[in-house]
């Protein structure tokens, strides 16, 4: 059974961002799986991948926010940084031999969905970033009206 299931409440409407968020969800599920299998090497591998992927997503998102001159960018960056240092801390604990993966996958699930629904949702509301489907929708509307 999948641990973290994507649902529409996590959609930002910005396709490229949603794809990246889904990528993070995949890593969280892999981490959970590795934890259940008690496979420490797999946990290490997944944690490295998760950290790299998340760092790239944050850089992409921050760049987009900068281009759109989002007024809360500094606060948003701070939240991203705090999150990365938390995962790094967990990775260190794992490397020291502690069993962190199970609890961490739960923590990540809660953190990611809350971040998407609160901080990420805020920039979506504040900025005029047109979702690709917007073009399609207006074309469809033109057809009907
Ligand atoms: Fe974010
Ligand atoms: Fe994000």
XYZ file of N, CA, C and O and ligand atoms in Angstrom:
582
model
N 0.840 -1.194 0.000
C 0.000 0.000 0.000
C 0.882 1.253 0.000
O 1.888 1.299 0.698
N 0.473 2.231 -0.805
C 1.273 3.458 -0.863
C 1.110 4.251 0.429
O -0.001 4.421 0.935
N 2.223 4.740 0.925
C 2.224 5.462 2.192
C 1.617 6.864 2.043
O 0.633 7.203 2.667
N 2.223 7.660 1.171
C 1.688 9.013 0.959
C 1.022 9.068 -0.407
O 1.677 8.911 -1.424
N -0.267 9.313 -0.410
C -1.018 9.320 -1.665
C -1.244 10.769 -2.095
O -1.626 11.618 -1.287
N -0.978 11.023 -3.372
C -1.198 12.372 -3.909
C -2.693 12.590 -4.085
O -3.394 11.730 -4.587
N -3.188 13.740 -3.652
C -4.585 14.037 -3.979
C -4.690 15.491 -4.420
O -3.741 16.259 -4.257
N -5.833 15.847 -4.968
C -5.942 17.154 -5.619
C -5.750 18.324 -4.651
O -5.471 19.441 -5.087
N -5.876 18.081 -3.359
C -5.677 19.188 -2.409
C -4.210 19.638 -2.411
O -3.879 20.693 -1.878
N -3.331 18.821 -3.014
C -1.907 19.181 -3.069
C -1.545 19.896 -4.377
O -0.417 20.345 -4.548
N -2.488 19.975 -5.291
C -2.222 20.635 -6.574
C -2.066 22.136 -6.399
O -2.897 22.765 -5.757
N -1.003 22.689 -6.996
C -0.877 24.149 -6.986
C -1.470 24.730 -8.270
O -1.728 25.914 -8.357
N -1.602 23.902 -9.289
C -2.094 24.369 -10.575
C -0.945 24.787 -11.482
O -1.147 25.109 -12.649
N 0.275 24.815 -10.946
C 1.454 25.109 -11.773
C 2.103 23.760 -12.059
O 2.689 23.130 -11.167
N 1.962 23.324 -13.301
C 2.313 21.950 -13.650
C 3.731 21.542 -13.256
O 3.946 20.479 -12.668
N 4.688 22.416 -13.574
C 6.089 22.067 -13.311
C 6.335 21.903 -11.806
O 7.083 21.017 -11.370
N 5.677 22.730 -11.005
C 5.817 22.632 -9.544
C 5.137 21.357 -9.044
O 5.692 20.623 -8.213
N 3.954 21.072 -9.562
C 3.249 19.850 -9.126
C 4.070 18.603 -9.444
O 4.120 17.678 -8.647
N 4.705 18.586 -10.620
C 5.527 17.420 -10.985
C 6.673 17.255 -9.994
O 7.000 16.147 -9.576
N 7.290 18.375 -9.608
C 8.403 18.296 -8.652
C 7.914 17.860 -7.277
O 8.563 17.048 -6.606
N 6.776 18.377 -6.852
C 6.215 17.951 -5.557
C 5.910 16.453 -5.577
O 6.135 15.752 -4.601
N 5.401 15.981 -6.715
C 5.112 14.536 -6.834
C 6.401 13.725 -6.735
O 6.409 12.616 -6.205
N 7.482 14.288 -7.266
C 8.788 13.632 -7.172
C 9.210 13.484 -5.710
O 9.735 12.445 -5.305
N 8.952 14.514 -4.908
C 9.306 14.443 -3.475
C 8.441 13.380 -2.787
O 8.929 12.602 -1.975
N 7.159 13.351 -3.157
C 6.254 12.332 -2.587
C 6.785 10.927 -2.890
O 6.772 10.049 -2.027
N 7.285 10.744 -4.094
C 7.845 9.428 -4.461
C 9.007 9.044 -3.545
O 9.121 7.905 -3.106
N 9.877 10.027 -3.282
C 11.005 9.763 -2.379
C 10.511 9.420 -0.967
O 11.064 8.545 -0.303
N 9.481 10.118 -0.512
C 8.948 9.850 0.833
C 8.424 8.407 0.887
O 8.648 7.677 1.851
N 7.755 7.990 -0.192
C 7.244 6.611 -0.238
C 8.379 5.591 -0.272
O 8.295 4.549 0.377
N 9.427 5.915 -1.010
C 10.584 4.998 -1.054
C 11.249 4.901 0.308
O 11.700 3.829 0.715
N 11.300 6.045 1.000
C 11.911 6.057 2.332
C 11.098 5.186 3.288
O 11.649 4.394 4.059
N 9.794 5.316 3.199
C 8.910 4.526 4.057
C 9.093 3.028 3.785
O 9.162 2.223 4.713
N 9.185 2.715 2.508
C 9.365 1.314 2.100
C 10.692 0.761 2.652
O 10.733 -0.331 3.217
N 11.760 1.559 2.493
C 13.079 1.136 2.982
C 13.059 0.955 4.500
O 13.706 0.055 5.037
N 12.277 1.817 5.179
C 12.170 1.719 6.638
C 11.474 0.415 7.023
O 11.915 -0.281 7.938
N 10.403 0.083 6.306
C 9.669 -1.158 6.605
C 10.548 -2.375 6.348
O 10.483 -3.362 7.076
N 11.362 -2.302 5.306
C 12.255 -3.415 4.966
C 13.483 -3.463 5.885
O 14.287 -4.388 5.803
N 13.621 -2.432 6.708
C 14.792 -2.284 7.591
C 16.097 -2.399 6.817
O 17.059 -3.020 7.265
N 16.084 -1.808 5.637
C 17.238 -1.847 4.752
C 18.013 -0.533 4.918
O 17.677 0.484 4.305
N 19.038 -0.557 5.761
C 19.751 0.671 6.100
C 20.477 1.291 4.904
O 20.585 2.510 4.786
N 20.975 0.430 4.032
C 21.686 0.944 2.868
C 20.722 1.670 1.920
O 21.038 2.719 1.368
N 19.541 1.082 1.775
C 18.524 1.693 0.924
C 18.074 3.024 1.534
O 17.886 4.013 0.816
N 17.935 3.063 2.857
C 17.551 4.311 3.531
C 18.582 5.398 3.218
O 18.222 6.519 2.851
N 19.881 5.042 3.306
C 20.948 5.999 3.005
C 20.812 6.545 1.597
O 20.878 7.754 1.361
N 20.622 5.616 0.673
C 20.532 5.955 -0.733
C 19.316 6.864 -0.998
O 19.428 7.883 -1.680
N 18.180 6.480 -0.426
C 16.956 7.265 -0.638
C 17.096 8.652 0.004
O 16.698 9.656 -0.589
N 17.706 8.706 1.191
C 17.877 10.007 1.852
C 18.748 10.941 1.020
O 18.448 12.130 0.889
N 19.821 10.402 0.432
C 20.675 11.226 -0.431
C 19.875 11.766 -1.615
O 19.959 12.947 -1.946
N 19.107 10.879 -2.224
C 18.291 11.276 -3.375
C 17.252 12.317 -2.984
O 17.055 13.313 -3.685
N 16.623 12.084 -1.868
C 15.580 12.990 -1.378
C 16.153 14.390 -1.117
O 15.567 15.399 -1.513
N 17.317 14.425 -0.468
C 17.944 15.717 -0.155
C 18.315 16.445 -1.457
O 17.972 17.612 -1.641
N 18.962 15.738 -2.376
C 19.346 16.363 -3.651
C 18.141 16.885 -4.419
O 18.146 18.008 -4.925
N 17.122 16.055 -4.500
C 15.935 16.425 -5.280
C 15.238 17.631 -4.654
O 14.808 18.554 -5.345
N 15.136 17.602 -3.315
C 14.433 18.680 -2.623
C 15.217 19.989 -2.728
O 14.626 21.055 -2.946
N 16.543 19.905 -2.617
C 17.375 21.110 -2.767
C 17.151 21.710 -4.165
O 16.982 22.923 -4.314
N 17.111 20.855 -5.193
C 16.892 21.361 -6.563
C 15.502 21.973 -6.702
O 15.339 23.013 -7.336
N 14.514 21.315 -6.115
C 13.152 21.869 -6.201
C 13.096 23.242 -5.538
O 12.528 24.184 -6.100
N 13.688 23.348 -4.341
C 13.658 24.627 -3.628
C 14.357 25.705 -4.456
O 13.869 26.833 -4.543
N 15.491 25.363 -5.078
C 16.223 26.344 -5.884
C 15.357 26.792 -7.062
O 15.270 27.985 -7.376
N 14.699 25.841 -7.692
C 13.823 26.147 -8.829
C 12.689 27.074 -8.387
O 12.407 28.096 -9.024
N 12.062 26.702 -7.269
C 10.916 27.464 -6.771
C 11.343 28.882 -6.360
O 10.675 29.862 -6.717
N 12.474 28.986 -5.669
C 12.949 30.293 -5.212
C 13.299 31.193 -6.400
O 13.038 32.400 -6.382
N 13.867 30.576 -7.436
C 14.198 31.332 -8.644
C 12.929 31.892 -9.283
O 12.874 33.055 -9.687
N 11.907 31.061 -9.341
C 10.624 31.474 -9.906
C 10.031 32.613 -9.068
O 9.521 33.597 -9.606
N 10.125 32.489 -7.739
C 9.574 33.519 -6.849
C 10.337 34.837 -6.981
O 9.754 35.912 -6.904
N 11.652 34.716 -7.194
C 12.465 35.908 -7.386
C 12.045 36.634 -8.659
O 11.873 37.844 -8.673
N 11.887 35.865 -9.723
C 11.492 36.464 -11.000
C 10.154 37.177 -10.910
O 9.911 38.155 -11.598
N 9.276 36.655 -10.061
C 7.953 37.264 -9.911
C 7.892 38.261 -8.759
O 6.815 38.745 -8.411
N 9.081 38.526 -8.170
C 9.185 39.483 -7.067
C 8.165 39.224 -5.962
O 7.472 40.136 -5.488
N 8.100 37.975 -5.556
C 7.187 37.577 -4.478
C 7.599 38.264 -3.169
O 8.754 38.164 -2.758
N 6.651 38.933 -2.519
C 7.020 39.749 -1.354
C 7.466 38.927 -0.136
O 8.159 39.446 0.730
N 7.059 37.668 -0.049
C 7.446 36.865 1.121
C 8.603 35.918 0.830
O 8.782 34.922 1.529
N 9.378 36.245 -0.204
C 10.422 35.301 -0.620
C 11.426 34.980 0.492
O 11.806 33.825 0.663
N 11.836 35.989 1.262
C 12.850 35.728 2.291
C 12.327 34.760 3.340
O 13.030 33.837 3.757
N 11.088 34.944 3.766
C 10.481 34.032 4.744
C 10.361 32.626 4.149
O 10.623 31.628 4.820
N 9.996 32.568 2.877
C 9.837 31.266 2.201
C 11.185 30.532 2.124
O 11.276 29.342 2.400
N 12.221 31.289 1.786
C 13.568 30.699 1.704
C 13.998 30.162 3.066
O 14.639 29.122 3.155
N 13.656 30.896 4.117
C 14.018 30.493 5.476
C 13.378 29.146 5.821
O 14.004 28.278 6.415
N 12.112 28.992 5.443
C 11.391 27.735 5.711
C 12.072 26.586 4.961
O 12.279 25.503 5.511
N 12.441 26.845 3.697
C 13.139 25.817 2.911
C 14.455 25.426 3.589
O 14.782 24.258 3.710
N 15.222 26.449 4.000
C 16.529 26.179 4.608
C 16.397 25.369 5.890
O 17.152 24.432 6.129
N 15.406 25.743 6.719
C 15.196 25.031 7.986
C 14.853 23.565 7.708
O 15.306 22.663 8.416
N 14.074 23.360 6.664
C 13.671 21.997 6.314
C 14.880 21.159 5.889
O 15.059 20.034 6.345
N 15.730 21.736 5.039
C 16.923 21.000 4.576
C 17.839 20.694 5.756
O 18.356 19.573 5.867
N 18.001 21.637 6.663
C 18.916 21.329 7.766
C 18.319 20.261 8.678
O 19.049 19.459 9.257
N 17.000 20.212 8.781
C 16.360 19.136 9.551
C 16.598 17.764 8.914
O 16.925 16.806 9.604
N 16.424 17.685 7.602
C 16.647 16.370 6.964
C 18.127 15.988 7.076
O 18.442 14.835 7.313
N 19.017 16.964 6.894
C 20.447 16.659 7.028
C 20.778 16.119 8.416
O 21.584 15.207 8.554
N 20.132 16.693 9.422
C 20.354 16.253 10.802
C 19.909 14.777 10.936
O 20.599 13.964 11.544
N 18.762 14.471 10.360
C 18.268 13.082 10.395
C 19.212 12.139 9.660
O 19.419 11.013 10.077
N 19.763 12.633 8.543
C 20.705 11.804 7.774
C 21.944 11.508 8.630
O 22.434 10.373 8.654
N 22.415 12.531 9.343
C 23.567 12.333 10.243
C 23.249 11.286 11.304
O 24.064 10.420 11.599
N 22.046 11.390 11.886
C 21.640 10.411 12.904
C 21.591 9.010 12.307
O 22.010 8.045 12.938
N 21.089 8.915 11.091
C 21.040 7.614 10.419
C 22.457 7.071 10.245
O 22.719 5.901 10.520
N 23.366 7.945 9.790
C 24.757 7.525 9.578
C 25.421 7.075 10.883
O 26.343 6.266 10.864
N 24.928 7.621 11.999
C 25.475 7.219 13.299
C 24.898 5.887 13.770
O 25.233 5.406 14.850
N 23.954 5.346 12.992
C 23.398 4.036 13.346
C 22.012 4.077 13.955
O 21.458 3.048 14.341
N 21.444 5.271 14.053
C 20.092 5.361 14.638
C 19.029 4.985 13.602
O 19.253 5.126 12.396
N 17.887 4.537 14.102
C 16.778 4.205 13.203
C 15.831 5.394 13.087
O 14.954 5.572 13.914
N 16.038 6.180 12.072
C 15.257 7.411 11.945
C 14.209 7.338 10.832
O 13.290 8.154 10.786
N 14.363 6.365 9.931
C 13.610 6.390 8.678
C 12.094 6.357 8.851
O 11.369 7.093 8.183
N 11.635 5.522 9.758
C 10.183 5.363 9.938
C 9.556 6.685 10.402
O 8.595 7.175 9.801
N 10.124 7.241 11.458
C 9.588 8.496 11.996
C 9.769 9.620 10.989
O 8.892 10.475 10.824
N 10.904 9.601 10.293
C 11.184 10.667 9.340
C 10.191 10.670 8.178
O 9.736 11.732 7.757
N 9.830 9.496 7.682
C 8.882 9.476 6.561
C 7.548 10.083 7.001
O 6.903 10.796 6.234
N 7.143 9.827 8.242
C 5.907 10.422 8.767
C 6.031 11.933 8.889
O 5.139 12.679 8.490
N 7.177 12.367 9.391
C 7.404 13.800 9.573
C 7.423 14.521 8.219
O 6.845 15.597 8.054
N 8.078 13.889 7.239
C 8.173 14.486 5.901
C 6.808 14.608 5.245
O 6.502 15.599 4.587
N 6.000 13.582 5.438
C 4.657 13.593 4.848
C 3.858 14.781 5.380
O 3.244 15.532 4.613
N 3.901 14.956 6.693
C 3.153 16.058 7.317
C 3.740 17.402 6.878
O 3.020 18.311 6.486
N 5.092 17.490 6.897
C 5.733 18.752 6.540
C 5.402 19.145 5.098
O 5.011 20.278 4.831
N 5.560 18.185 4.168
C 5.373 18.519 2.753
C 3.932 18.961 2.481
O 3.715 19.992 1.843
N 2.956 18.211 2.990
C 1.599 18.607 2.657
C 1.247 19.938 3.326
O 0.572 20.767 2.714
N 1.753 20.175 4.525
C 1.456 21.458 5.151
C 2.166 22.610 4.418
O 1.588 23.681 4.222
N 3.404 22.373 3.960
C 4.120 23.432 3.234
C 3.432 23.762 1.905
O 3.277 24.927 1.542
N 3.006 22.717 1.200
C 2.331 22.947 -0.086
C 1.007 23.692 0.137
O 0.683 24.641 -0.578
N 0.268 23.272 1.157
C -1.066 23.860 1.368
C -1.015 25.247 1.999
O -1.987 25.990 1.924
N 0.098 25.578 2.645
C 0.185 26.898 3.279
C 1.132 27.834 2.538
O 0.676 28.695 1.794
N 2.453 27.630 2.704
C 3.398 28.575 2.109
C 3.382 28.563 0.579
O 3.402 29.617 -0.050
N 3.385 27.362 -0.011
C 3.374 27.322 -1.482
C 2.040 27.864 -2.019
O 2.007 28.615 -2.987
N 0.952 27.496 -1.350
C -0.371 27.980 -1.796
C -0.425 29.503 -1.732
O -1.091 30.137 -2.548
N 0.304 30.092 -0.781
C 0.282 31.544 -0.660
C 0.896 32.225 -1.873
O 0.369 33.208 -2.388
N 2.044 31.676 -2.361
C 2.619 32.353 -3.542
C 1.750 32.133 -4.771
O 1.660 32.971 -5.643
N 1.059 30.984 -4.812
C 0.166 30.742 -5.951
C -0.959 31.785 -5.955
O -1.307 32.344 -6.983
N -1.480 32.075 -4.752
C -2.553 33.079 -4.633
C -2.031 34.474 -4.943
O -2.726 35.270 -5.564
N -0.802 34.764 -4.505
C -0.274 36.128 -4.633
C 0.254 36.458 -6.015
O 0.256 37.608 -6.412
N 0.772 35.457 -6.712
C 1.448 35.732 -7.977
C 0.587 35.362 -9.164
O -0.263 34.490 -9.088
N 0.896 36.033 -10.243
C 0.141 35.761 -11.459
C 0.930 34.772 -12.318
O 1.482 35.135 -13.338
N 1.002 33.530 -11.826
C 1.684 32.507 -12.611
C 0.586 31.677 -13.259
O -0.124 30.946 -12.581
N 0.473 31.841 -14.533
C -0.653 31.176 -15.213
C -0.372 29.678 -15.374
O 0.643 29.284 -15.925
N -1.286 28.869 -14.876
C -1.117 27.439 -15.123
C -1.306 27.138 -16.597
O -2.133 27.794 -17.251
N -0.562 26.171 -17.155
C -0.686 25.867 -18.565
C -2.119 25.537 -18.957
O -2.561 25.838 -20.050
N -2.868 24.936 -18.005
C -4.240 24.558 -18.327
C -5.126 25.792 -18.507
O -6.195 25.723 -19.074
N -4.656 26.968 -18.002
C -5.426 28.198 -18.129
C -5.668 28.541 -19.590
O -6.761 28.949 -19.973
N -4.633 28.321 -20.411
C -4.750 28.605 -21.837
C -5.790 27.703 -22.481
O -6.643 28.159 -23.242
N -5.718 26.448 -22.086
C -6.642 25.463 -22.632
C -8.076 25.797 -22.223
O -9.004 25.765 -23.030
N -8.192 26.185 -20.945
C -9.517 26.502 -20.425
C -10.113 27.692 -21.163
O -11.278 27.667 -21.575
N -9.280 28.739 -21.381
C -9.845 29.907 -22.049
C -10.193 29.593 -23.500
O -11.163 30.122 -24.035
N -9.396 28.711 -24.125
C -9.734 28.292 -25.494
C -11.092 27.585 -25.511
O -11.920 27.797 -26.379
N -11.283 26.721 -24.508
C -12.523 25.983 -24.434
C -13.699 26.928 -24.186
O -14.765 26.797 -24.760
N -13.452 27.915 -23.313
C -14.518 28.861 -22.999
C -14.905 29.679 -24.239
O -16.075 29.935 -24.480
N -13.869 30.049 -25.023
C -14.117 30.814 -26.244
C -14.991 30.013 -27.209
O -15.813 30.568 -27.927
N -14.773 28.730 -27.218
C -15.562 27.859 -28.078
C -17.035 27.901 -27.705
O -17.908 27.842 -28.549
N -17.280 27.986 -26.410
C -18.645 27.899 -25.927
C -19.342 29.246 -25.803
O -20.560 29.308 -25.810
N -18.526 30.330 -25.644
C -19.172 31.626 -25.447
C -18.889 32.585 -26.579
O -17.818 32.626 -27.095
Fe 8.169 26.045 -1.040
Fe 7.370 23.605 -3.220
